[in-house]
CSV table of C-alpha atoms in Angstrom, one decimal:
chain,number,residue,atom,x,y,z
A,1,MET,CA,-0.7,-33.3,-101.7
A,2,ARG,CA,2.2,-32.2,-99.5
A,3,HIS,CA,3.6,-35.1,-97.5
A,4,THR,CA,5.4,-32.9,-95.0
A,5,ARG,CA,2.4,-32.7,-92.8
A,6,ALA,CA,2.8,-36.4,-92.4
A,7,LEU,CA,6.6,-36.2,-92.1
A,8,ALA,CA,6.5,-34.7,-88.6
A,9,LEU,CA,8.1,-37.1,-86.1
A,10,VAL,CA,7.4,-37.0,-82.5
A,11,ALA,CA,8.9,-36.6,-83.9
A,12,ALA,CA,20.0,-12.2,-101.0
A,13,LEU,CA,23.3,-5.5,-100.3
A,14,THR,CA,24.0,-6.1,-104.0
A,15,LEU,CA,23.0,-8.8,-106.3
A,16,THR,CA,26.4,-10.5,-106.1
A,17,THR,CA,26.5,-10.5,-102.3
A,18,THR,CA,26.4,-14.1,-100.9
A,19,SER,CA,24.7,-15.3,-97.7
A,20,ALA,CA,21.7,-16.7,-95.6
A,21,CYS,CA,20.8,-13.2,-96.3
A,22,THR,CA,22.0,-12.1,-99.7
A,23,VAL,CA,20.1,-9.9,-102.0
A,24,ALA,CA,18.1,-12.9,-102.7
A,25,GLY,CA,17.8,-13.6,-99.0
A,26,GLY,CA,19.1,-16.7,-97.3
A,27,GLU,CA,22.4,-18.3,-97.0
A,28,ASP,CA,24.9,-19.5,-99.6
A,29,GLU,CA,27.8,-21.8,-99.4
A,30,ALA,CA,30.8,-21.1,-97.1
A,31,ALA,CA,33.1,-20.3,-99.9
A,32,GLU,CA,31.0,-17.5,-101.2
A,33,PRO,CA,25.7,-16.7,-97.9
A,34,THR,CA,20.7,-17.1,-96.0
A,35,THR,CA,19.1,-15.4,-95.0
A,36,ALA,CA,19.1,-17.1,-96.6
A,37,PRO,CA,19.0,-17.4,-96.7
A,38,ALA,CA,21.1,-19.5,-97.6
A,39,PRO,CA,20.5,-19.8,-98.1
A,40,ALA,CA,20.6,-23.5,-94.9
A,41,PRO,CA,19.4,-26.4,-89.4
A,42,PRO,CA,17.2,-30.5,-80.6
A,43,PRO,CA,17.0,-31.2,-76.4
A,44,VAL,CA,19.7,-29.3,-74.8
A,45,ASP,CA,21.6,-28.2,-71.8
A,46,THR,CA,19.5,-26.1,-69.4
A,47,GLY,CA,22.5,-24.2,-68.5
A,48,GLU,CA,23.7,-23.2,-65.0
A,49,ALA,CA,23.1,-19.4,-65.2
A,50,SER,CA,22.9,-19.2,-61.4
A,51,ALA,CA,22.4,-21.1,-58.2
A,52,ASP,CA,19.0,-19.6,-57.6
A,53,ASP,CA,16.9,-18.0,-60.3
A,54,GLY,CA,19.0,-18.6,-63.4
A,55,THR,CA,19.2,-15.0,-64.4
A,56,SER,CA,22.7,-14.0,-63.2
A,57,THR,CA,26.1,-15.5,-62.3
A,58,ASP,CA,29.3,-14.3,-60.8
A,59,ALA,CA,30.8,-14.6,-64.3
A,60,ALA,CA,28.0,-12.4,-65.7
A,61,THR,CA,28.7,-9.8,-63.0
A,62,GLU,CA,32.4,-9.8,-63.8
A,63,GLU,CA,32.1,-9.9,-67.6
A,64,GLY,CA,29.2,-7.5,-68.0
A,65,THR,CA,25.8,-6.8,-66.4
A,66,PRO,CA,22.9,-4.7,-67.7
A,67,ASN,CA,24.0,-1.1,-68.0
A,68,GLY,CA,27.5,-2.2,-66.9
A,69,PRO,CA,30.9,-2.6,-68.5
A,70,GLY,CA,32.0,-5.8,-70.2
A,71,THR,CA,32.1,-7.7,-73.5
A,72,VAL,CA,29.5,-10.0,-75.1
A,73,THR,CA,30.5,-12.1,-78.1
A,74,LEU,CA,28.0,-13.1,-80.8
A,75,ILE,CA,28.8,-15.9,-83.2
A,76,ALA,CA,27.0,-15.7,-86.5
A,77,HIS,CA,27.1,-16.9,-90.1
A,78,ASP,CA,29.2,-14.8,-92.4
A,79,SER,CA,26.2,-12.9,-93.9
A,80,PHE,CA,25.1,-11.4,-90.5
A,81,TYR,CA,24.9,-7.7,-90.8
A,82,LEU,CA,23.2,-4.8,-89.0
A,83,PRO,CA,23.8,-1.1,-89.4
A,84,ASP,CA,26.5,0.3,-87.2
A,85,GLU,CA,24.1,2.8,-85.6
A,86,LEU,CA,22.0,-0.1,-84.2
A,87,VAL,CA,25.1,-1.8,-82.8
A,88,ALA,CA,26.2,1.5,-81.3
A,89,ALA,CA,22.8,2.1,-79.7
A,90,PHE,CA,22.9,-1.4,-78.2
A,91,GLU,CA,26.3,-0.7,-76.7
A,92,ALA,CA,25.2,2.7,-75.4
A,93,GLU,CA,22.1,1.3,-73.7
A,94,THR,CA,23.7,-1.8,-72.1
A,95,GLY,CA,27.2,-0.6,-71.5
A,96,LEU,CA,28.4,-3.7,-73.3
A,97,ASP,CA,31.0,-4.1,-76.0
A,98,LEU,CA,29.4,-6.3,-78.7
A,99,GLN,CA,32.0,-8.5,-80.5
A,100,ILE,CA,30.8,-10.3,-83.6
A,101,GLN,CA,32.5,-13.5,-84.6
A,102,SER,CA,31.9,-14.8,-88.1
A,103,ALA,CA,31.9,-18.6,-88.5
A,104,GLY,CA,31.2,-19.5,-92.1
A,105,ASP,CA,27.8,-20.5,-93.4
A,106,ALA,CA,25.0,-21.8,-91.3
A,107,GLY,CA,26.2,-25.4,-91.4
A,108,ALA,CA,29.8,-24.6,-90.5
A,109,MET,CA,28.6,-22.4,-87.7
A,110,ALA,CA,26.2,-25.0,-86.3
A,111,ASN,CA,29.0,-27.6,-86.4
A,112,GLN,CA,31.3,-25.3,-84.4
A,113,VAL,CA,28.6,-24.6,-81.8
A,114,VAL,CA,28.1,-28.4,-81.5
A,115,LEU,CA,31.8,-29.2,-81.2
A,116,THR,CA,32.3,-26.5,-78.5
A,117,ALA,CA,29.2,-27.4,-76.5
A,118,GLY,CA,29.8,-26.5,-72.8
A,119,SER,CA,33.0,-24.5,-73.6
A,120,PRO,CA,31.7,-22.1,-76.2
A,121,VAL,CA,33.8,-19.6,-78.2
A,122,ALA,CA,31.0,-17.0,-77.8
A,123,ASP,CA,28.2,-16.1,-75.5
A,124,VAL,CA,25.3,-16.1,-77.9
A,125,VAL,CA,24.6,-17.5,-81.4
A,126,PHE,CA,22.5,-16.1,-84.3
A,127,GLY,CA,21.7,-17.9,-87.6
A,128,ILE,CA,21.0,-21.5,-86.5
A,129,ASP,CA,18.2,-22.4,-88.9
A,130,ASN,CA,15.5,-25.0,-88.9
A,131,THR,CA,17.6,-27.4,-90.9
A,132,PHE,CA,20.3,-27.5,-88.1
A,133,ALA,CA,18.2,-26.7,-85.0
A,134,ALA,CA,17.7,-30.3,-83.9
A,135,ARG,CA,21.5,-31.1,-84.1
A,136,VAL,CA,22.4,-28.0,-82.0
A,137,ILE,CA,19.8,-28.5,-79.3
A,138,GLU,CA,20.6,-32.3,-78.9
A,139,SER,CA,24.2,-31.4,-78.4
A,140,ASP,CA,23.4,-29.6,-75.1
A,141,ALA,CA,25.1,-26.5,-76.6
A,142,LEU,CA,22.3,-24.1,-75.6
A,143,GLU,CA,20.9,-22.6,-72.4
A,144,GLY,CA,17.2,-22.2,-72.1
A,145,TYR,CA,16.0,-18.6,-72.6
A,146,THR,CA,12.9,-16.9,-74.1
A,147,PRO,CA,12.5,-13.1,-74.2
A,148,GLU,CA,9.4,-11.7,-72.5
A,149,GLY,CA,6.7,-9.8,-74.3
A,150,LEU,CA,7.3,-11.0,-77.8
A,151,PRO,CA,4.6,-10.2,-80.5
A,152,GLU,CA,2.2,-13.1,-81.1
A,153,ALA,CA,3.6,-13.5,-84.7
A,154,VAL,CA,6.9,-14.6,-83.3
A,155,ALA,CA,5.4,-17.8,-81.9
A,156,GLU,CA,4.3,-18.8,-85.5
A,157,HIS,CA,8.0,-19.6,-86.2
A,158,ASP,CA,8.8,-21.4,-82.9
A,159,LEU,CA,10.3,-24.8,-82.9
A,160,GLU,CA,7.9,-27.5,-81.7
A,161,GLY,CA,7.7,-28.7,-78.1
A,162,PRO,CA,10.6,-28.2,-75.6
A,163,SER,CA,13.0,-27.1,-78.3
A,164,ALA,CA,11.3,-23.7,-78.4
A,165,ALA,CA,12.8,-22.9,-75.0
A,166,TYR,CA,16.3,-22.9,-76.5
A,167,LEU,CA,16.1,-21.0,-79.8
A,168,THR,CA,14.2,-17.8,-80.4
A,169,PRO,CA,13.1,-17.0,-84.0
A,170,VAL,CA,14.5,-13.8,-85.4
A,171,ASP,CA,13.9,-13.8,-89.1
A,172,TYR,CA,12.7,-16.1,-91.9
A,173,GLY,CA,12.9,-16.5,-95.7
A,174,ASP,CA,11.3,-18.6,-98.4
A,175,VAL,CA,13.6,-20.5,-100.8
A,176,CYS,CA,11.7,-20.8,-104.0
A,177,VAL,CA,12.0,-21.4,-107.7
A,178,ASN,CA,12.3,-18.1,-109.6
A,179,ILE,CA,11.6,-17.4,-113.2
A,180,ASP,CA,12.6,-14.8,-115.8
A,181,ASN,CA,9.3,-13.3,-116.8
A,182,VAL,CA,10.8,-11.4,-119.8
A,183,TRP,CA,12.4,-14.5,-121.2
A,184,PHE,CA,9.2,-16.5,-121.1
A,185,ALA,CA,7.2,-13.7,-122.6
A,186,ASN,CA,9.6,-13.3,-125.4
A,187,GLN,CA,9.7,-17.0,-126.2
A,188,GLY,CA,5.9,-17.3,-126.0
A,189,ILE,CA,6.2,-20.2,-123.5
A,190,ALA,CA,3.9,-20.5,-120.5
A,191,PRO,CA,6.2,-20.5,-117.4
A,192,PRO,CA,6.1,-23.3,-114.9
A,193,GLN,CA,4.1,-23.0,-111.7
A,194,THR,CA,4.9,-26.0,-109.6
A,195,LEU,CA,7.8,-28.3,-108.8
A,196,ALA,CA,6.2,-31.0,-110.9
A,197,ASP,CA,6.2,-28.7,-113.9
A,198,LEU,CA,10.0,-28.6,-114.0
A,199,VAL,CA,10.3,-32.2,-115.3
A,200,GLU,CA,8.0,-31.4,-118.3
A,201,PRO,CA,9.7,-31.4,-121.8
A,202,GLU,CA,9.0,-27.7,-122.5
A,203,TYR,CA,11.4,-26.8,-119.6
A,204,GLU,CA,14.3,-29.1,-120.7
A,205,ASN,CA,17.7,-27.5,-120.0
A,206,LEU,CA,16.1,-24.4,-118.5
A,207,PHE,CA,16.5,-24.9,-114.7
A,208,VAL,CA,19.6,-24.3,-112.6
A,209,THR,CA,20.0,-24.9,-108.8
A,210,PRO,CA,22.8,-24.9,-106.3
A,211,GLY,CA,23.7,-28.3,-105.0
A,212,ALA,CA,22.3,-29.7,-101.8
A,213,THR,CA,25.7,-30.8,-100.4
A,214,THR,CA,27.5,-27.4,-101.1
A,215,SER,CA,24.8,-24.8,-100.5
A,216,SER,CA,22.2,-24.0,-97.9
A,217,PRO,CA,19.6,-22.9,-100.5
A,218,GLY,CA,20.4,-26.1,-102.4
A,219,MET,CA,19.7,-28.2,-99.3
A,220,SER,CA,16.4,-26.3,-98.8
A,221,PHE,CA,15.4,-27.1,-102.4
A,222,LEU,CA,16.1,-30.8,-101.8
A,223,LEU,CA,14.0,-30.6,-98.6
A,224,ALA,CA,11.2,-28.9,-100.7
A,225,THR,CA,11.2,-31.9,-103.0
A,226,ILE,CA,11.2,-34.3,-100.2
A,227,GLY,CA,8.3,-32.5,-98.5
A,228,GLU,CA,6.3,-32.2,-101.7
A,229,PHE,CA,6.7,-35.7,-103.1
A,230,GLY,CA,7.4,-37.8,-100.0
A,231,PRO,CA,10.4,-39.7,-98.6
A,232,GLY,CA,9.9,-42.6,-100.9
A,233,GLU,CA,9.1,-40.6,-104.1
A,234,TRP,CA,11.5,-37.7,-104.2
A,235,GLN,CA,14.3,-39.8,-105.7
A,236,THR,CA,12.2,-40.5,-108.8
A,237,TYR,CA,11.4,-36.8,-109.1
A,238,TRP,CA,15.2,-36.0,-109.0
A,239,GLU,CA,16.0,-38.6,-111.6
A,240,GLU,CA,13.4,-37.1,-113.9
A,241,LEU,CA,14.6,-33.6,-113.1
A,242,MET,CA,18.2,-34.4,-114.0
A,243,ALA,CA,17.1,-36.3,-117.1
A,244,ASN,CA,15.3,-33.1,-118.2
A,245,GLY,CA,18.6,-31.2,-118.2
A,246,ALA,CA,18.6,-29.5,-114.8
A,247,LYS,CA,22.0,-28.0,-114.0
A,248,VAL,CA,23.6,-28.2,-110.5
A,249,THR,CA,26.1,-25.6,-109.4
A,250,SER,CA,28.2,-25.3,-106.3
A,251,GLY,CA,26.3,-22.4,-104.9
A,252,TRP,CA,23.6,-19.7,-105.2
A,253,THR,CA,26.0,-17.1,-106.6
A,254,ASP,CA,26.9,-19.2,-109.7
A,255,ALA,CA,23.4,-20.3,-110.3
A,256,TYR,CA,21.8,-16.9,-110.0
A,257,THR,CA,24.5,-14.5,-111.3
A,258,VAL,CA,26.1,-16.7,-113.9
A,259,ASP,CA,23.5,-19.1,-115.3
A,260,PHE,CA,20.2,-17.3,-114.7
A,261,THR,CA,19.1,-15.2,-117.7
A,262,ALA,CA,18.0,-12.4,-115.4
A,263,GLY,CA,21.0,-12.6,-113.1
A,264,GLY,CA,23.2,-10.1,-115.0
A,265,GLY,CA,25.8,-12.6,-116.2
A,266,GLY,CA,24.4,-13.4,-119.6
A,267,GLY,CA,23.2,-16.9,-118.6
A,268,ASP,CA,20.9,-19.1,-120.6
A,269,ARG,CA,18.6,-20.6,-118.0
A,270,PRO,CA,15.4,-18.7,-117.2
A,271,ILE,CA,14.5,-20.9,-114.2
A,272,VAL,CA,16.6,-20.7,-111.0
A,273,LEU,CA,16.4,-21.7,-107.4
A,274,SER,CA,16.5,-18.5,-105.3
A,275,TYR,CA,14.3,-16.7,-102.8
A,276,ALA,CA,10.9,-15.1,-102.5
A,277,SER,CA,12.7,-11.9,-101.7
A,278,SER,CA,14.7,-11.9,-105.0
A,279,PRO,CA,12.3,-10.2,-107.4
A,280,PRO,CA,12.5,-6.7,-106.0
A,281,SER,CA,16.2,-6.7,-106.8
A,282,THR,CA,15.4,-7.2,-110.5
A,283,ILE,CA,13.4,-4.0,-111.0
A,284,PRO,CA,15.2,-2.2,-113.8
A,285,GLU,CA,16.4,1.3,-113.5
A,286,GLY,CA,13.4,3.5,-114.2
A,287,GLY,CA,11.1,0.6,-114.1
A,288,TRP,CA,8.2,-0.1,-111.7
A,289,GLN,CA,8.0,-3.9,-111.5
A,290,PRO,CA,10.5,-6.8,-111.2
A,291,SER,CA,11.5,-8.7,-114.3
A,292,THR,CA,11.3,-12.0,-112.3
A,293,SER,CA,8.8,-13.8,-110.2
A,294,ALA,CA,9.1,-16.3,-107.3
A,295,LEU,CA,6.8,-19.4,-107.7
A,296,LEU,CA,5.2,-19.4,-104.3
A,297,ASP,CA,4.0,-23.0,-104.6
A,298,THR,CA,7.6,-24.2,-104.6
A,299,CYS,CA,8.9,-22.6,-101.4
A,300,PHE,CA,10.7,-24.2,-98.4
A,301,ARG,CA,10.7,-21.9,-95.4
A,302,GLN,CA,14.0,-21.2,-93.6
A,303,VAL,CA,13.8,-19.7,-90.1
A,304,GLU,CA,16.9,-18.3,-88.3
A,305,TYR,CA,17.1,-18.4,-84.6
A,306,ALA,CA,19.2,-16.9,-81.8
A,307,GLY,CA,20.1,-18.6,-78.5
A,308,VAL,CA,22.3,-18.3,-75.4
A,309,LEU,CA,25.2,-20.7,-75.4
A,310,ALA,CA,25.6,-23.0,-72.4
A,311,GLY,CA,28.7,-22.2,-70.4
A,312,ALA,CA,28.9,-18.6,-71.8
A,313,ASP,CA,31.2,-16.2,-70.0
A,314,ASN,CA,28.5,-13.6,-70.1
A,315,PRO,CA,25.1,-15.3,-70.1
A,316,GLU,CA,23.3,-12.1,-69.0
A,317,GLY,CA,24.8,-10.2,-71.9
A,318,ALA,CA,23.9,-13.0,-74.2
A,319,ARG,CA,20.2,-12.7,-73.1
A,320,GLN,CA,20.4,-9.0,-73.8
A,321,VAL,CA,21.6,-9.7,-77.4
A,322,VAL,CA,18.7,-12.0,-78.0
A,323,ASP,CA,16.3,-9.3,-76.7
A,324,TRP,CA,18.0,-6.8,-78.9
A,325,LEU,CA,17.6,-9.0,-82.0
A,326,LEU,CA,13.9,-9.0,-81.4
A,327,SER,CA,13.6,-5.3,-80.7
A,328,GLU,CA,11.6,-3.2,-83.2
A,329,PRO,CA,14.6,-1.2,-84.6
A,330,VAL,CA,16.5,-4.4,-85.4
A,331,GLN,CA,13.5,-6.2,-86.8
A,332,ALA,CA,12.7,-3.2,-89.0
A,333,ALA,CA,16.3,-3.2,-90.3
A,334,ILE,CA,16.5,-6.9,-91.2
A,335,PRO,CA,14.9,-6.8,-94.8
A,336,ASP,CA,17.4,-4.2,-96.1
A,337,ALA,CA,20.3,-5.4,-94.0
A,338,MET,CA,20.0,-9.2,-94.5
A,339,TYR,CA,17.2,-9.7,-97.1
A,340,MET,CA,15.2,-11.8,-94.7
A,341,TYR,CA,11.7,-11.2,-93.3
A,342,PRO,CA,11.4,-10.1,-89.7
A,343,VAL,CA,9.4,-12.4,-87.4
A,344,ASN,CA,7.7,-9.3,-85.9
A,345,ASP,CA,4.9,-8.7,-88.4
A,346,GLN,CA,4.2,-5.3,-86.8
A,347,VAL,CA,7.3,-3.6,-88.2
A,348,VAL,CA,6.9,-1.7,-91.5
A,349,LEU,CA,8.5,-3.5,-94.5
A,350,PRO,CA,10.4,-1.5,-97.2
A,351,ASP,CA,8.0,-0.4,-99.9
A,352,LEU,CA,9.4,-2.7,-102.5
A,353,TRP,CA,9.2,-5.7,-100.2
A,354,ALA,CA,5.6,-4.9,-99.2
A,355,GLN,CA,4.7,-4.7,-102.9
A,356,TRP,CA,6.8,-7.4,-104.6
A,357,ALA,CA,8.4,-9.8,-102.0
A,358,ALA,CA,5.4,-11.9,-101.1
A,359,VAL,CA,5.8,-14.9,-98.9
A,360,ALA,CA,4.3,-18.3,-99.5
A,361,ASP,CA,0.9,-18.9,-97.9
A,362,ASP,CA,1.6,-22.6,-97.6
A,363,PRO,CA,5.3,-23.2,-97.6
A,364,ILE,CA,6.7,-26.7,-97.7
A,365,VAL,CA,7.8,-27.7,-94.2
A,366,VAL,CA,9.9,-30.7,-93.1
A,367,HIS,CA,10.1,-31.3,-89.4
A,368,PRO,CA,13.6,-30.4,-88.0
A,369,GLN,CA,13.9,-33.7,-86.2
A,370,GLN,CA,13.1,-35.6,-89.4
A,371,ILE,CA,15.8,-33.5,-91.2
A,372,GLU,CA,18.3,-34.4,-88.5
A,373,ALA,CA,17.4,-38.1,-88.6
A,374,GLU,CA,17.6,-38.4,-92.4
A,375,ARG,CA,20.0,-35.7,-93.5
A,376,GLU,CA,23.0,-37.9,-94.3
A,377,THR,CA,20.9,-40.6,-96.1
A,378,TRP,CA,19.1,-38.0,-98.1
A,379,LEU,CA,22.3,-36.2,-99.1
A,380,ARG,CA,24.0,-39.4,-100.1
A,381,GLU,CA,21.1,-40.5,-102.2
A,382,TRP,CA,20.8,-37.0,-103.8
A,383,ALA,CA,24.6,-36.9,-104.6
A,384,ASP,CA,24.3,-40.3,-106.4
A,385,ILE,CA,21.3,-39.1,-108.5
A,386,SER,CA,22.7,-35.7,-109.3
A,387,ALA,CA,26.0,-37.1,-110.4
A,388,GLY,CA,24.2,-39.2,-113.0
């Protein structure tokens, strides 16, 4: 039974591209990307957009208004990418000059947003995920804003309670254990299906995962084990996992492209921590199906959000960027551009995604406030166990 339901408190581009949105999807570590996505992030400032209705300010008028000149700056993790034609269309429609500022991985970006709360280096942020959301909201770094007329499916990814007013979901991805189907077929070994299976003797020395302290996907895997086994039992699971020969790398790139048997690097481990969106990238030339599978009972769901930064020079332009990220053209571009799933379920997915990139029906979820409250303790305990 998954204990995350009880944890709530009031609380992957080419195969070697790294990110919260690499060919595997999700965010990777800052040194290499999550969306993830890495593969991997609470109450806030209500902002002072105006003296009356909160929709305009003198600064917004000076810096850029709808269909007027000006600049709006978006801060995002390093793996943020959208086609140039979409950016050009946004600029043509709004009259704004969109400046994109990269800030490392999701964790580094979240920390920068927190440290500059009230005096931000940008107007709008994209890529705060559900493992860092509580920290950012509690720092008063965001101004409340929710676009109007969003599809119903978007609300499925909202943060709970008042937090939903500050961050709008844009995309999501499932961090899951992946297996090399060909390797298991050739060896005549039944592949694992669940997290519990990974500690069984037949899978000794077969699993590789990025580390929780150095990689957003790795942190998501740690959270998956906490959610699956409970806050008092996951430590025992990790002790058994390490005793069974699990290998921990610094990031997703090393785990997938070096150690994984199907990652192209001649690795010797047929089980890897990656993404539900990874399998389509392993369809061989001339083939019709992936050589890998994602184990959908092992997945932790990452959701990436956008929000207006409190104290922004151009809050009106920031709101327009949030609206744009939820527009149908941008949502439709997200799978191919960032290897994440759009929150708008009405847009058409690429054919290979529709066929081979299934999402988990029941992903493992740990409440963002629980993550924020326990993060440092969990990471310290995990580091001690993984170091042997």
